[in-house]
Coordinates of C-alpha atoms and ligand atoms in Angstrom, one line a residue:
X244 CA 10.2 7.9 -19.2
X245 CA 7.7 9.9 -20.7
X246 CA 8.3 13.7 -19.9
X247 CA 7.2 16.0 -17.1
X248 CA 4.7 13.0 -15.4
X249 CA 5.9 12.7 -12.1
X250 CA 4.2 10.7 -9.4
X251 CA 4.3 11.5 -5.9
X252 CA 3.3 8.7 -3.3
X253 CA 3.1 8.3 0.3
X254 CA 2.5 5.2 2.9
X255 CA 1.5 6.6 6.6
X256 CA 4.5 7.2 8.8
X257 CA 4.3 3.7 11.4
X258 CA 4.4 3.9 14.8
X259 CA 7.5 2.1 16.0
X260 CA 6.0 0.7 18.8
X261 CA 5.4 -2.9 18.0
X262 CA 6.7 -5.8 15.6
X263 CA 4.7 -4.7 12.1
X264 CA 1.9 -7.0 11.7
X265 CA -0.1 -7.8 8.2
X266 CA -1.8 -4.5 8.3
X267 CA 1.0 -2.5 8.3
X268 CA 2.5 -4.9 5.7
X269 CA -0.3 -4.1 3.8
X270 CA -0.4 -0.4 3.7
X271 CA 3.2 -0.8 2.5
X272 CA 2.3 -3.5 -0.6
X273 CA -0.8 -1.4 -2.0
X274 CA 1.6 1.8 -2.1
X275 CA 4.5 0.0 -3.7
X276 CA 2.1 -1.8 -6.1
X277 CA 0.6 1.5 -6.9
X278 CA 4.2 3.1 -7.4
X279 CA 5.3 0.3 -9.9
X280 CA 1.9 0.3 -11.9
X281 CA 2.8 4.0 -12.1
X282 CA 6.0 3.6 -13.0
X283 CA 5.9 0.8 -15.2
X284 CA 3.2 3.3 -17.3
X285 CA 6.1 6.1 -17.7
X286 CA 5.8 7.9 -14.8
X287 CA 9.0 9.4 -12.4
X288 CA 7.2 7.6 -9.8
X289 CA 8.8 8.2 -5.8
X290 CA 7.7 6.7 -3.1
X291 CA 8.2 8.1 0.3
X292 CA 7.6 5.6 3.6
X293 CA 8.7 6.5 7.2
X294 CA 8.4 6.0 10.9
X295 CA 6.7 8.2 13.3
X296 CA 9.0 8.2 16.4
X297 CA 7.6 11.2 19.0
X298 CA 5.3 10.6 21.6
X299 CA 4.7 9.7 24.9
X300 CA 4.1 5.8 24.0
X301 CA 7.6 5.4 22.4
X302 CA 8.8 7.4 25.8
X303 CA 7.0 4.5 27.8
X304 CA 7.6 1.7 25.5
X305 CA 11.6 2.3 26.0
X306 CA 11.0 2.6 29.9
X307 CA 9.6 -0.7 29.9
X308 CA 12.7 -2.1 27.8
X309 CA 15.3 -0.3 30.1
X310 CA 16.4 1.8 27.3
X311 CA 16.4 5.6 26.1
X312 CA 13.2 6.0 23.7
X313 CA 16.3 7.3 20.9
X314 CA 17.4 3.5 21.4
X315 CA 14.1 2.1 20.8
X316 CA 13.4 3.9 17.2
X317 CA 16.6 2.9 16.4
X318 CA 16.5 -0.7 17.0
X319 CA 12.5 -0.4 15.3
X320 CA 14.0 1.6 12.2
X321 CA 16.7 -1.2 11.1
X322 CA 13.8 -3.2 12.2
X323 CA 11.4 -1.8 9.7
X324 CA 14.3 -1.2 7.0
X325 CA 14.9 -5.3 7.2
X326 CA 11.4 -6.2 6.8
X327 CA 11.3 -3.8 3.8
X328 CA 13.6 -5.3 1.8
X329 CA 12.2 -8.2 2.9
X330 CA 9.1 -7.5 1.1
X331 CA 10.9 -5.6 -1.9
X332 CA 9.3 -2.5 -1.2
X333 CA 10.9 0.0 -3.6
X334 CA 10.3 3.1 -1.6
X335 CA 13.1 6.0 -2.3
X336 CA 12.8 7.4 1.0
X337 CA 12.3 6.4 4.6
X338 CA 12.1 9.6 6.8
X339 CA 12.6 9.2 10.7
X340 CA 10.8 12.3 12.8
X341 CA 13.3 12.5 14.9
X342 CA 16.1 12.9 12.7
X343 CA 17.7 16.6 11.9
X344 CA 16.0 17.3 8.7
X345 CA 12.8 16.5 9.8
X346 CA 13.1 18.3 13.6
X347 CA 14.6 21.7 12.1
X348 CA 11.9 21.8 8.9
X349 CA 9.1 21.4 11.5
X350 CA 10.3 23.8 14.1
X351 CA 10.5 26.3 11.3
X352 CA 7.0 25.2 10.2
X353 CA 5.9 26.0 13.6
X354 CA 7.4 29.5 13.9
X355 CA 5.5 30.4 10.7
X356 CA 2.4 29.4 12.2
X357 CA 3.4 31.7 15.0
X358 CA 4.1 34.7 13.4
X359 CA 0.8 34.7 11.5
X360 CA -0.9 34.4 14.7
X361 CA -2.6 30.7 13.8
X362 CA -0.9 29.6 17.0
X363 CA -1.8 30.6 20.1
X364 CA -1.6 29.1 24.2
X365 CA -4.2 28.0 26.1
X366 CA -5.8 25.2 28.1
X367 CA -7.0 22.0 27.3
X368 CA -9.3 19.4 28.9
X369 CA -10.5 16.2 27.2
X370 CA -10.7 12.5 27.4
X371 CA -6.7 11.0 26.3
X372 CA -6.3 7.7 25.1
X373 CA -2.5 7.2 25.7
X374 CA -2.0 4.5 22.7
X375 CA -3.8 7.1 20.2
X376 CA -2.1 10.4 21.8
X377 CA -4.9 11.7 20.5
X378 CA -7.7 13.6 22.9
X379 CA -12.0 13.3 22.4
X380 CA -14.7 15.6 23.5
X381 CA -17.1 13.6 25.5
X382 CA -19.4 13.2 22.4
X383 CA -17.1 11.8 20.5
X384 CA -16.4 8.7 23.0
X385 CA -18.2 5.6 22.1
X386 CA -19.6 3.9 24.7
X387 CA -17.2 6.0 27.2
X388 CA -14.5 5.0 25.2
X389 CA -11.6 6.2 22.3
X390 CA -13.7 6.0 19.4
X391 CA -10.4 5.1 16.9
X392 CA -9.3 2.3 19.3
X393 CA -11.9 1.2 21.6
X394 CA -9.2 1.6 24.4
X395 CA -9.8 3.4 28.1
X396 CA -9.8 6.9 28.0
X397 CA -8.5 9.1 30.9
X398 CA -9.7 13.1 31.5
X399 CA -6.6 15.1 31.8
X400 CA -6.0 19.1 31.3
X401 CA -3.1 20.8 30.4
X402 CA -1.5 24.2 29.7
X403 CA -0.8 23.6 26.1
X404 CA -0.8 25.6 22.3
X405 CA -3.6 25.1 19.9
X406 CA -3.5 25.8 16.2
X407 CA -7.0 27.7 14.8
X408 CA -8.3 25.5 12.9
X409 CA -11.4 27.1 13.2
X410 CA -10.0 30.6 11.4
X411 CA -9.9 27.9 8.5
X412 CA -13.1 26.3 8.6
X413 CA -15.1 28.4 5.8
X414 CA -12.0 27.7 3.2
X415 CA -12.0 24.2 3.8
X416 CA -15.7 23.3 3.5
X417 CA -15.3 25.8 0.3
X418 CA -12.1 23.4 -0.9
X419 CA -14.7 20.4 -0.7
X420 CA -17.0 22.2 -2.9
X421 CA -14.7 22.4 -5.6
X422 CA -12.9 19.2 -5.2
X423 CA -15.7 16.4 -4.1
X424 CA -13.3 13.8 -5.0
X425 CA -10.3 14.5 -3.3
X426 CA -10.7 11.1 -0.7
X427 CA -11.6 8.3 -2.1
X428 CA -13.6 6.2 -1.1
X429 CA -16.2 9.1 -0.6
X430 CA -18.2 7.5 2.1
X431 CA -14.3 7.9 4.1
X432 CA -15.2 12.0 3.1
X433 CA -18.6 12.1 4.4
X434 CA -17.8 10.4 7.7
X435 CA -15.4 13.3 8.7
X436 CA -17.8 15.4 7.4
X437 CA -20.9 14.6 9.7
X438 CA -18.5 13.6 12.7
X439 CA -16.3 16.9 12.5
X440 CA -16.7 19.5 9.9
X441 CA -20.4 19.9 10.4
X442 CA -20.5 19.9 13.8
X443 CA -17.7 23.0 13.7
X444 CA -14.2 22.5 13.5
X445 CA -12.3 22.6 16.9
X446 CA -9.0 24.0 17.2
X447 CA -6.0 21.3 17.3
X448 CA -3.9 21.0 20.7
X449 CA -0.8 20.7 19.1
X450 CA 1.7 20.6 22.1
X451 CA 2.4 18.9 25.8
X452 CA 4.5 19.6 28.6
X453 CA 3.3 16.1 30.4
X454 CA 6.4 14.8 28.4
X455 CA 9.5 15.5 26.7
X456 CA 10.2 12.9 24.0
X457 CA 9.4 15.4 20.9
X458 CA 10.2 18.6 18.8
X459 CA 10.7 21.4 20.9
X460 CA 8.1 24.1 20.3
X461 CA 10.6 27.5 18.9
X462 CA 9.5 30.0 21.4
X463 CA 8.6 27.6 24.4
X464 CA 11.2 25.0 25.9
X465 CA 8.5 23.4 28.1
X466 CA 6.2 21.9 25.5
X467 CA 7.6 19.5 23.4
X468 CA 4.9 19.2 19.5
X469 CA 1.9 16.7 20.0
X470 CA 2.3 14.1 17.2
X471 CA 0.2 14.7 14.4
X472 CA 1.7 18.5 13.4
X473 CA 4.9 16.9 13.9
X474 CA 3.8 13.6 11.9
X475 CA 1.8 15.5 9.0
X476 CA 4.6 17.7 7.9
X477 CA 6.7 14.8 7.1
X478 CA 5.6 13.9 3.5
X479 CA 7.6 17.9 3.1
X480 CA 9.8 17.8 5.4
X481 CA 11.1 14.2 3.6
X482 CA 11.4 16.2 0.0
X483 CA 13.5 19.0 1.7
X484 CA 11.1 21.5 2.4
X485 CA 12.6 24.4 4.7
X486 CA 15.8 23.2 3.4
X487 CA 19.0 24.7 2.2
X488 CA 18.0 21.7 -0.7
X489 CA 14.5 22.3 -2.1
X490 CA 15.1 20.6 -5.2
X491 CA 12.8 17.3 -4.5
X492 CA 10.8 19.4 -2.8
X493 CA 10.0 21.5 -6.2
X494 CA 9.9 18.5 -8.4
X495 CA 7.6 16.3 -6.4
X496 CA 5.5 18.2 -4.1
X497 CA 2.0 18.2 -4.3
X498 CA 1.7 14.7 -3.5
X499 CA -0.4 12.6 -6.2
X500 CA -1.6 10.5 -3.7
X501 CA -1.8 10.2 0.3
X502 CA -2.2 6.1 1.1
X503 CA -3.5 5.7 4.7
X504 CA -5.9 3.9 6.6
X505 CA -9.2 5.2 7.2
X506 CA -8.9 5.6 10.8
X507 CA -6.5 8.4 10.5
X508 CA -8.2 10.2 7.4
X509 CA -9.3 12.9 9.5
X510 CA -6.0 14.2 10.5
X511 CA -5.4 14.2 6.5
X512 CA -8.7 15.5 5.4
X513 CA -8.9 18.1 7.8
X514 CA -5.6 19.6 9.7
X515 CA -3.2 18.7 6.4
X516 CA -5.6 20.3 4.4
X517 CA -5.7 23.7 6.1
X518 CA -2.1 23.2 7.5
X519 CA -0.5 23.3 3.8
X520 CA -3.4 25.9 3.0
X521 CA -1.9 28.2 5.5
X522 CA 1.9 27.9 4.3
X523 CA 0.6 29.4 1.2
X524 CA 1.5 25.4 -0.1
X525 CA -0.3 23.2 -2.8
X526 CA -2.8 20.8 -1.2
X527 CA -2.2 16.7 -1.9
X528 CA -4.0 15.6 -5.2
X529 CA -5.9 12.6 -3.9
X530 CA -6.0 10.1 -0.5
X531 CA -6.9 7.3 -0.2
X532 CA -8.4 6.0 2.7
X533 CA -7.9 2.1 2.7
X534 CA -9.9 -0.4 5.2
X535 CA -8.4 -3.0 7.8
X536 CA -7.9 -6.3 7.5
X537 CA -9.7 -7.7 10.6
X538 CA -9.4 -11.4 12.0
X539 CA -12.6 -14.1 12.7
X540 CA -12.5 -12.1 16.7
X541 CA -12.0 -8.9 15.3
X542 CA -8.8 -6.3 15.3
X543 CA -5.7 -8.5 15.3
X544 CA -4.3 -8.2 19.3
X545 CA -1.7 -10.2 20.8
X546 CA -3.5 -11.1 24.1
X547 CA -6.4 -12.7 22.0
X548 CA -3.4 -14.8 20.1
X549 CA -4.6 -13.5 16.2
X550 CA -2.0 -11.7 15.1
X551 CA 0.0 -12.6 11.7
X552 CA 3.2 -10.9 10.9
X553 CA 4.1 -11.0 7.3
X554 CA 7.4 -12.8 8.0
X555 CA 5.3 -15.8 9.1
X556 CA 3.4 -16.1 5.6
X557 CA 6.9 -15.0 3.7
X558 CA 9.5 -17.6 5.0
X559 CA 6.7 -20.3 4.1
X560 CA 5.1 -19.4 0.8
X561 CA 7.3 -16.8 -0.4
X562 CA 6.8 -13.2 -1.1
X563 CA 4.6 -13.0 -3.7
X564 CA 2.2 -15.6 -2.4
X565 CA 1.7 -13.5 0.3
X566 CA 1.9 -10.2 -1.4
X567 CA -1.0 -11.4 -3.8
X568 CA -2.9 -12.6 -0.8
X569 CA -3.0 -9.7 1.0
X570 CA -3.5 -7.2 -2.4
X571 CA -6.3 -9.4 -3.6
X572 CA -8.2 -9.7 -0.2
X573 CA -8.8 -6.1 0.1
X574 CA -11.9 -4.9 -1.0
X575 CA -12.4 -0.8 -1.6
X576 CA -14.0 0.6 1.3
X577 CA -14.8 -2.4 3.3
X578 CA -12.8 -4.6 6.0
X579 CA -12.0 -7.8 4.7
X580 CA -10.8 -10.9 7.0
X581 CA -7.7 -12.8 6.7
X582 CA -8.2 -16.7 7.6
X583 CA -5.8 -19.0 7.1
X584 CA -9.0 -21.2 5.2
X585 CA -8.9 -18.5 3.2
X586 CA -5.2 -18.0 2.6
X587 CA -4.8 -21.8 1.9
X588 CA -7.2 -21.7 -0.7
X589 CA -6.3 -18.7 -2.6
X590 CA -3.3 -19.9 -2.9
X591 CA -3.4 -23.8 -4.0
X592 CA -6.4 -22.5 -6.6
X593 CA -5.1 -18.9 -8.4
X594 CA -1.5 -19.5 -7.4
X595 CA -0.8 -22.9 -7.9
X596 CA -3.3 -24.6 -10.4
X597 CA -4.3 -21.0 -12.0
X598 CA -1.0 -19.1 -12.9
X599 CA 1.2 -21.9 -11.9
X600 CA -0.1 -24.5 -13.9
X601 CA -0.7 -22.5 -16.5
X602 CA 3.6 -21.3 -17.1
X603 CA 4.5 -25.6 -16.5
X604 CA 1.9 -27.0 -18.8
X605 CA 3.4 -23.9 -21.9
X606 CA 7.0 -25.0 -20.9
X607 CA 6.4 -28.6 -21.0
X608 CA 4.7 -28.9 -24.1
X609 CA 6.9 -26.4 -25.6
X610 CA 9.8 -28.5 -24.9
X611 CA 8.1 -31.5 -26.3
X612 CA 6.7 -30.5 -29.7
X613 CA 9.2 -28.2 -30.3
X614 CA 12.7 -29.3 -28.2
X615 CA 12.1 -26.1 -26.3
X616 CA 12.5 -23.4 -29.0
X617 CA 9.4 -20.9 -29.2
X618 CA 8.0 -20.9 -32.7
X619 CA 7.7 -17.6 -34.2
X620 CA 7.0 -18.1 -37.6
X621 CA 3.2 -18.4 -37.5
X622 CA 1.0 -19.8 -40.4
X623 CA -2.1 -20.5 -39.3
X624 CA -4.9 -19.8 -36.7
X625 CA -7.0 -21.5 -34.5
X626 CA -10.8 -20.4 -34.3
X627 CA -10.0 -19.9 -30.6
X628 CA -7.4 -17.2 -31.4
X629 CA -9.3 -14.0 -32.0
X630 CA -11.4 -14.1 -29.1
X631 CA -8.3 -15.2 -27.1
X632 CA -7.0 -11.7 -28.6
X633 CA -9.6 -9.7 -28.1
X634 CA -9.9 -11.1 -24.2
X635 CA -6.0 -9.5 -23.3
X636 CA -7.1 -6.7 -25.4
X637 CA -10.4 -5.8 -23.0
X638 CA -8.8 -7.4 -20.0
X639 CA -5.3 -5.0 -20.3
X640 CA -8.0 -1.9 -20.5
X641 CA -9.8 -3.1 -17.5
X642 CA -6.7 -3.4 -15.5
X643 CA -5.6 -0.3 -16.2
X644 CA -8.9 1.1 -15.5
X645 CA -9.1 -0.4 -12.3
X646 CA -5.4 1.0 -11.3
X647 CA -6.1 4.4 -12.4
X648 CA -8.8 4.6 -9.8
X649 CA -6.8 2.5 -7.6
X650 CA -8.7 -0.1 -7.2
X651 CA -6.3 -2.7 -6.5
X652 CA -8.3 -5.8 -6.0
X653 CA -10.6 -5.3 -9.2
X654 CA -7.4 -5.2 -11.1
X655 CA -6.4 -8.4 -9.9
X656 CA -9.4 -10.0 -10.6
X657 CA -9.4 -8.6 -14.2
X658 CA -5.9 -10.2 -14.7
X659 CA -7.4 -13.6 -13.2
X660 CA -10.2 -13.5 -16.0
X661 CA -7.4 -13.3 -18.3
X662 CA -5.6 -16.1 -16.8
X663 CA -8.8 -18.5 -16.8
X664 CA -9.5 -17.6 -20.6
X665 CA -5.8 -18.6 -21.4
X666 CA -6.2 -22.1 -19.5
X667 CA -9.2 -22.8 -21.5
X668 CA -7.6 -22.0 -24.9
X669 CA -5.1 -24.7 -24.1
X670 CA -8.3 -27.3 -23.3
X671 CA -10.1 -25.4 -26.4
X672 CA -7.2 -26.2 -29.0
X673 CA -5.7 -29.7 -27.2
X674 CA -2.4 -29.5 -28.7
X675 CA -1.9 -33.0 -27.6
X676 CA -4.5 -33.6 -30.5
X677 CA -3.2 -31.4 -32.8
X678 CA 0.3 -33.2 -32.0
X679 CA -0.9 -36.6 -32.5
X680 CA -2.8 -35.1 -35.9
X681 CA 0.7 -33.9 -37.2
X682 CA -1.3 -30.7 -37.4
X683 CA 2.0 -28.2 -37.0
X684 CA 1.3 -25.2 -38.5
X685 CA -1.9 -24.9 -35.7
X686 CA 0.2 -26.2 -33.0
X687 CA 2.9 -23.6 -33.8
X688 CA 0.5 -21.2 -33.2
X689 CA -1.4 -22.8 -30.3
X690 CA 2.3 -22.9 -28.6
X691 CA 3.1 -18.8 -29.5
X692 CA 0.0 -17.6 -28.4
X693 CA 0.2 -19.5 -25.2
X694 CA 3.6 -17.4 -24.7
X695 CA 2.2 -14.6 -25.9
X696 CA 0.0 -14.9 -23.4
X697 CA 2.0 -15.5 -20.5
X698 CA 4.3 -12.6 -21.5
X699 CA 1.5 -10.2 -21.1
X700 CA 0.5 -12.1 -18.0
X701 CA 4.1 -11.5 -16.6
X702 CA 3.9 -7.8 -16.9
X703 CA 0.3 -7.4 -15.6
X704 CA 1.3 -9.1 -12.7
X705 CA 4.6 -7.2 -12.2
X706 CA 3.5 -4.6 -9.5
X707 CA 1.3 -7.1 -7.7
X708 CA 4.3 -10.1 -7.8
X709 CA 7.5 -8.7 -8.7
X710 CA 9.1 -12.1 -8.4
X711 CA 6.9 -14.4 -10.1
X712 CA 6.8 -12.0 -13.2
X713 CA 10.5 -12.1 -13.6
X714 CA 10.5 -16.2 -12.8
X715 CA 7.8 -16.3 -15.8
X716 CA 10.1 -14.6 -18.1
X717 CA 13.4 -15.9 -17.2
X718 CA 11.4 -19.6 -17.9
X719 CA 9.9 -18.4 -21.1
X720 CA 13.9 -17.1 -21.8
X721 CA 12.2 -13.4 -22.5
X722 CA 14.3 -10.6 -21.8
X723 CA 12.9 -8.0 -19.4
X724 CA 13.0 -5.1 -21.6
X725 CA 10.7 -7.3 -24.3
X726 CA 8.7 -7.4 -21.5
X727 CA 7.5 -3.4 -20.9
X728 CA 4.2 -2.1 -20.4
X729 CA 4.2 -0.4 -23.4
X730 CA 4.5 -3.5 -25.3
X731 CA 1.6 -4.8 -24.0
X732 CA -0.3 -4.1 -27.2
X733 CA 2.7 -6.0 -29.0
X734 CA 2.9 -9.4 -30.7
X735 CA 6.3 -9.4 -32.1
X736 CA 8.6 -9.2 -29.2
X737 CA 9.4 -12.6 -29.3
X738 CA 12.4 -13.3 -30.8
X739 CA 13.1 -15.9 -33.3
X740 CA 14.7 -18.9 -32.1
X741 CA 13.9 -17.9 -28.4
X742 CA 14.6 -21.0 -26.1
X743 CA 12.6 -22.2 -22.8
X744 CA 13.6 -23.1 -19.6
X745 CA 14.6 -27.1 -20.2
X746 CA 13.1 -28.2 -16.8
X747 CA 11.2 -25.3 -15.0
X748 CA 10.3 -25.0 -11.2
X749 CA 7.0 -24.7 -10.3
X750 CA 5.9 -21.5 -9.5
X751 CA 3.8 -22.8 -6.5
X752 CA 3.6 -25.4 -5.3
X753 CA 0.3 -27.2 -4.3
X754 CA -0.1 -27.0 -0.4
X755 CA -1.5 -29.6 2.0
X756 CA -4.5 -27.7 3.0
X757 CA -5.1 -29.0 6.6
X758 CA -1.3 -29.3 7.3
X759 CA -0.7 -25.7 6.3
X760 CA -3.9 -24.5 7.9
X761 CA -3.5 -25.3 11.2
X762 CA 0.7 -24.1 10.4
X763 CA -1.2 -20.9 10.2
X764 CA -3.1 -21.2 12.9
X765 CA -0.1 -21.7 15.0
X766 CA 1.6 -19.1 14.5
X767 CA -1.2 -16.6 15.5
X768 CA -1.4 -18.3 18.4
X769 CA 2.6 -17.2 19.1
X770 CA 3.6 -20.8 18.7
Ligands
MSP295 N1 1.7 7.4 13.0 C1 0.4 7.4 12.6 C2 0.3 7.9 11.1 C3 0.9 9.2 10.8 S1 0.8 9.5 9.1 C4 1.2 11.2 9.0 C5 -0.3 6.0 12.7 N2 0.6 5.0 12.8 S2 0.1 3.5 13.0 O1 1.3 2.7 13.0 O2 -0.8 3.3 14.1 O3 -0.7 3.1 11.7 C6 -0.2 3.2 10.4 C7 -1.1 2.6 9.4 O4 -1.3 1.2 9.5 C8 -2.5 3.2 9.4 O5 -2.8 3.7 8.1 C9 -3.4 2.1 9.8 O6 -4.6 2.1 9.2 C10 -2.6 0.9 9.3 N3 -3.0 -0.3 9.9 C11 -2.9 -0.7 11.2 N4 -3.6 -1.9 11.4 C12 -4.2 -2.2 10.2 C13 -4.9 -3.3 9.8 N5 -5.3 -4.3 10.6 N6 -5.3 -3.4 8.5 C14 -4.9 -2.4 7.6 N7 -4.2 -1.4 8.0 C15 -3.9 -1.2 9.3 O7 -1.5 5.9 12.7

C-alpha cells in the first residue's frame, strides 16, 4: 500500500422504506467499483454505506405493518446487510441514524450550531410532500406538484427551528469560485445554481414537532431533527466525529468523494457545504452526482408493475452479469433505461461470446497443443504481436483515465476494445494453422500472449466483476498476487510450467433470448 493515499468514499444513506430495487443496487456497485479500482491502485481505500432511518414515513410505514418504526429499520437493516453481501459489496461501514453513535454526535452537532447562534425558532409554511419529507416554496412546484418526486404536495405550517443558511450564502458562492469542479457532472452544479443559489438561499427548517420518530433537538424536547441535518452528518458521525474515538475520523475525513444521485445533490452542494463550513470542518473533495436508471414507462413504481430488484437478475445470471449490466448501462450525466431486450443482449454478446468465449477457446487450445501447460519460453513472434502489445498498453491508460474521472461506463468500454482486439489476434494468427504447420515456436507464442492477455483482462475487470476475474485466473492456474494492478505493465508473471484448468466452465453461458426475455418481463410484473 503506497504511503499516506487514503481514499474516503461514500454511497447515500437509503431510505429503509421499501425492498431496494436496481437503482439502489446501483448506487451501491459504482461506489464499490470505484473503492476497488482505488484500492487495487494502492490506495487505503474505505467505503462507508448506511441507512437513513428518521422520519415520519418510516413512523407511518411501521403503523401500517403493526409494528414500532425501531422494529421496521431493524428488520430493513439485516435486510440491506443480506443483500450486500449478496452483491459483494466491500463497504467497511454501515452506519444506522438511529443508533447511539450517530444520535449523540448529531445532538452535539446541533448544540454547536446553537451556541453560535446559526440556529434559531420560527415558523414555517410551505408545500410538504410526505414521501420526500422535504418542503417547496410555491415556485418550486412543478405543475403544482414535488418537483423531486412528482408526488401530491400538501400546505402545512409549523412552529419549527431553521438553520441560516443565508448568513452563509456569500462564502459558498465564493467556495464555487475557487473550486468549479467540485460536482461533477457540472451541468448537476449549475442546476442548483440557477434553481437555488441564484435565486438567494433560504434558510433550512431543520426540525418538526408533527412527529416524534427522530433525534431530539438538545434544548427542545418537542421537536424531534428533520432528516437531512440528521442524514448529512452521517458520513462524520460514521468515522467517530464527536467521539471519545476520533481516530478514523482524523485519518479519513474529508471525504474524497460523495456518490449520490442527482436528485439529492442539492442537499450536498448546498447545506453540507456550509454545514461542515460552519464546524470550522474540511469540505468533501468531489461528488458525484450519478443519473437514474428509468424503465420503457418511466421511474420504476410498483403499481405500474416495472420494478426489478437485483436479486431477480442475481439468482438467474449471477452477480457479475448483473453487476456489469447495470455499471455499463450508465451513461455520465444522463438517464439510461434498463430493458430486459437490452439486458438479454448485453449479456449473450460481451458476456458470453466476448469475454466468455474468449477464456474457453485459450483453455481449450492450450490443453490441446500443449496438454494444458502454459508455454513460457518464447522464441518467436507473430506480426500481430506488437500491435496486440501496444493495444493493452493504450487501452490500460484509457481505463485508468476514465476511472480517475470516474467515468465508469467509458472504462468499461475501453476494456471491451481490448477484449475485441484479443479475439481477433486469435482469428489473425489461427493457431489451428500454425498447429497443423508444425509451426511451434509461433504457436508457443500465439498461446502466451493469449494468456497474457487474459491475465490483464482479469484484473481490469476486477472492480467491475470481482467473480469472473478470480474464475479467469483460477482457470488460467494464475495466482492472485501475479495478478496486481501494478503488474499490469508486466510480461513475466507467468510462471514456468504453469498448468490450465483441464475442463473449464464457461463463464456465461449463452441465454435463450425470448425465453429469458419474457423471464424478465415477469418478474417486473411481480410474477
Ligand atoms: N436518505 C436519502 C439520502 C441521504 S444521504 C445523506 C435518500 N434516500 S433514497 O433511498 O431515497 O435514495 C438513495 C439513493 O438511491 C439516491 O441517491 C437516489 O438517487 C438513488 N436511486 C433511487 N432510485 C434510483 C434509480 N432508479 N436509479 C438510480 N439511482 C436511484 O435520498
Amino acid at each position: 500500500m503506497s504511503e499516506g493515499k487514503k481514499f474516503y468514499i461514500t454511497t447515500p444513506i437509503y431510505y429503509p422504506s421499501g425492498k431496494f430495487h436496481i437503482g439502489t443496487a446501483y448506487c451501491q456497485v459504482i461506489t464499490d467499483c470505484i473503492k476497488r479500482y482505488k484500492q487495487a491502485k494502492g490506495y487505503d481505500a474505505y467505503m462507508l454505506t448506511g441507512l437513513d432511518e428518521h422520519g415520519q414515513k418510516m413512523q407511518t410505514v411501521a403503523q401500517k405493518e403493526g409494528i414500532t418504526p425501531q422494529e421496521h429499520v431493524d428488520r430493513m437493516a439485516k435486510d440491506a446487510k443480506k443483500l450486500w453481501d449478496l452483491m459483494d459489496i466491500q463497504y467497511n461501514d454501515l452506519i444506522r441514524t438511529t443508533e447511539e453513535r450517530h444520535v449523540k454526535a448529531v445532538q452535539k452537532i446541533v448544540k454547536i450550531f446553537l451556541d453560535k447562534g446559526d440556529i434559531y425558532k420560527g415558523e414555517y409554511e410551505g408545500w410538504y410532500c410526505m414521501p420526500c419529507e422535504n418542503y417547496f416554496t410555491e415556485t418550486q412546484l412543478v405543475d403544482g406538484k414535488c418537483p423531486d418526486c412528482g408526488r401530491e404536495v400538501k400546505k402545512m405550517k409549523e412552529e419549527a427551528y431553521f438553520f441560516n443558511m443565508k448568513k452563509y450564502e456569500g462564502w459558498l458562492k465564493e467556495f464555487y469560485k475557487e473550486n468549479p469542479e467540485f460536482i461533477v457532472p457540472e451541468k448537476r452544479k449549475n442546476e442548483i445554481f440557477k434553481n437555488f443559489i441564484d435565486p438567494g438561499l433560504e434558510d433550512l427548517c431543520i426540525s418538526r414537532c408533527t412527529f416524534d420518530w427522530g433525534i431530539p433537538m438538545p434544548n427542545d424536547s418537542k421537536h424531534v431533527l428533520y432528516v437531512w441535518l440528521d442524514a448529512l452528518t452521517n458520513y462524520i458521525t460514521a468515522l467517530g466525529y464527536m467521539s471519545d474515538d476520533e481516530t478514523l475520523f482524523k485519518k479519513y475525513w474529508p471525504a474524497d468523494l460523495h456518490v449520490v444521485g442527482k436528485e439529492i445533490i442539492r442537499f450536498h452542494g448546498i447545506y453540507w457545504p456550509i454545514f461542515l463550513h460552519a464546524l470550522g470542518l474540511e469540505l468533501p473533495k468531489k461528488l458525484y452526482a450519478h443519473s437514474w436508471i428509468v424503465m420503457k414507462d418511466g421511474k420504476m413504481s410498483k403499481s405500474v408493475g416495472n420494478v426489478i430488484y437485483p436479486e431477480t437478475l442475481i439468482e438467474r445470471y449471477g452477480l457479475d452479469a448483473t453487476r456489469y449490466y447495470l455499471l455499463q448501462l450508465m451513461s455520465f450525466g444522463q438517464d439510461s433505461m434498463f430493458t430486459p431486450e437490452d439486458f438479454i443482449e448485453r449479456y449473450n454478446s460481451d458476456l458470453a461470446n466476448d469475454l466468455g468465449n474468449l477464456l474457453n477457446r485459450t483453455v481449450g487450445m492450450i490443453n490441446k497443443y500443449f496438454d494444458g501447460v502454459i508455454p513460457t519460453n518464447i522464441t518467436e513472434k507473430t506480426e500481430f504481436d506488437d500491435d496486440l502489445h501496444s493495444c493493452a498498453r493504450k487501452q490500460i491508460e484509457k481505463v485508468e483515465n476514465s476511472m480517475d474521472e470516474y467515468h465508469v461506463r467509458d472504462a468499461i468500454h475501453e476494456i471491451w476494445k481490448y477484449i475485441s482486439r484479443t479475439n481477433k489476434y486469435i482469428d489473425e494468427t489461427a493457431p489451428w494453422i500454425l498447429a497443423k504447420e508444425e509451426d511451434k515456436s509461433k504457436l508457443e507464442s500465439v498461446m502466451f500472449n493469449l494468456v497474457e492477455a487474459l491475465r490483464k483482462i482479469s484484473i481490469l475487470i476486477e472492480p467491475y466483476m470481482p467473480h469472473a476475474s478470480n474464475e479467469i485466473l483460477k482457470q488460467l492456474g494464475i495466482a492472485k498476487e501475479d495478478a496486481t494492478w501494478d503488474s499490469l505493465a508486466s510480461y513475466d508473471k507467468i510462471k514456468e510450467g504453469t498448468k490450465i484448468i483441464e475442463k473449464g466452465e464457461p463463464l456465461f453461458v449463452r441465454l435463450d433470448k425470448e425465453e429469458e426475455i419474457e423471464y424478465i418481463k415477469q418478474a417486473m410484473k411481480g410474477k
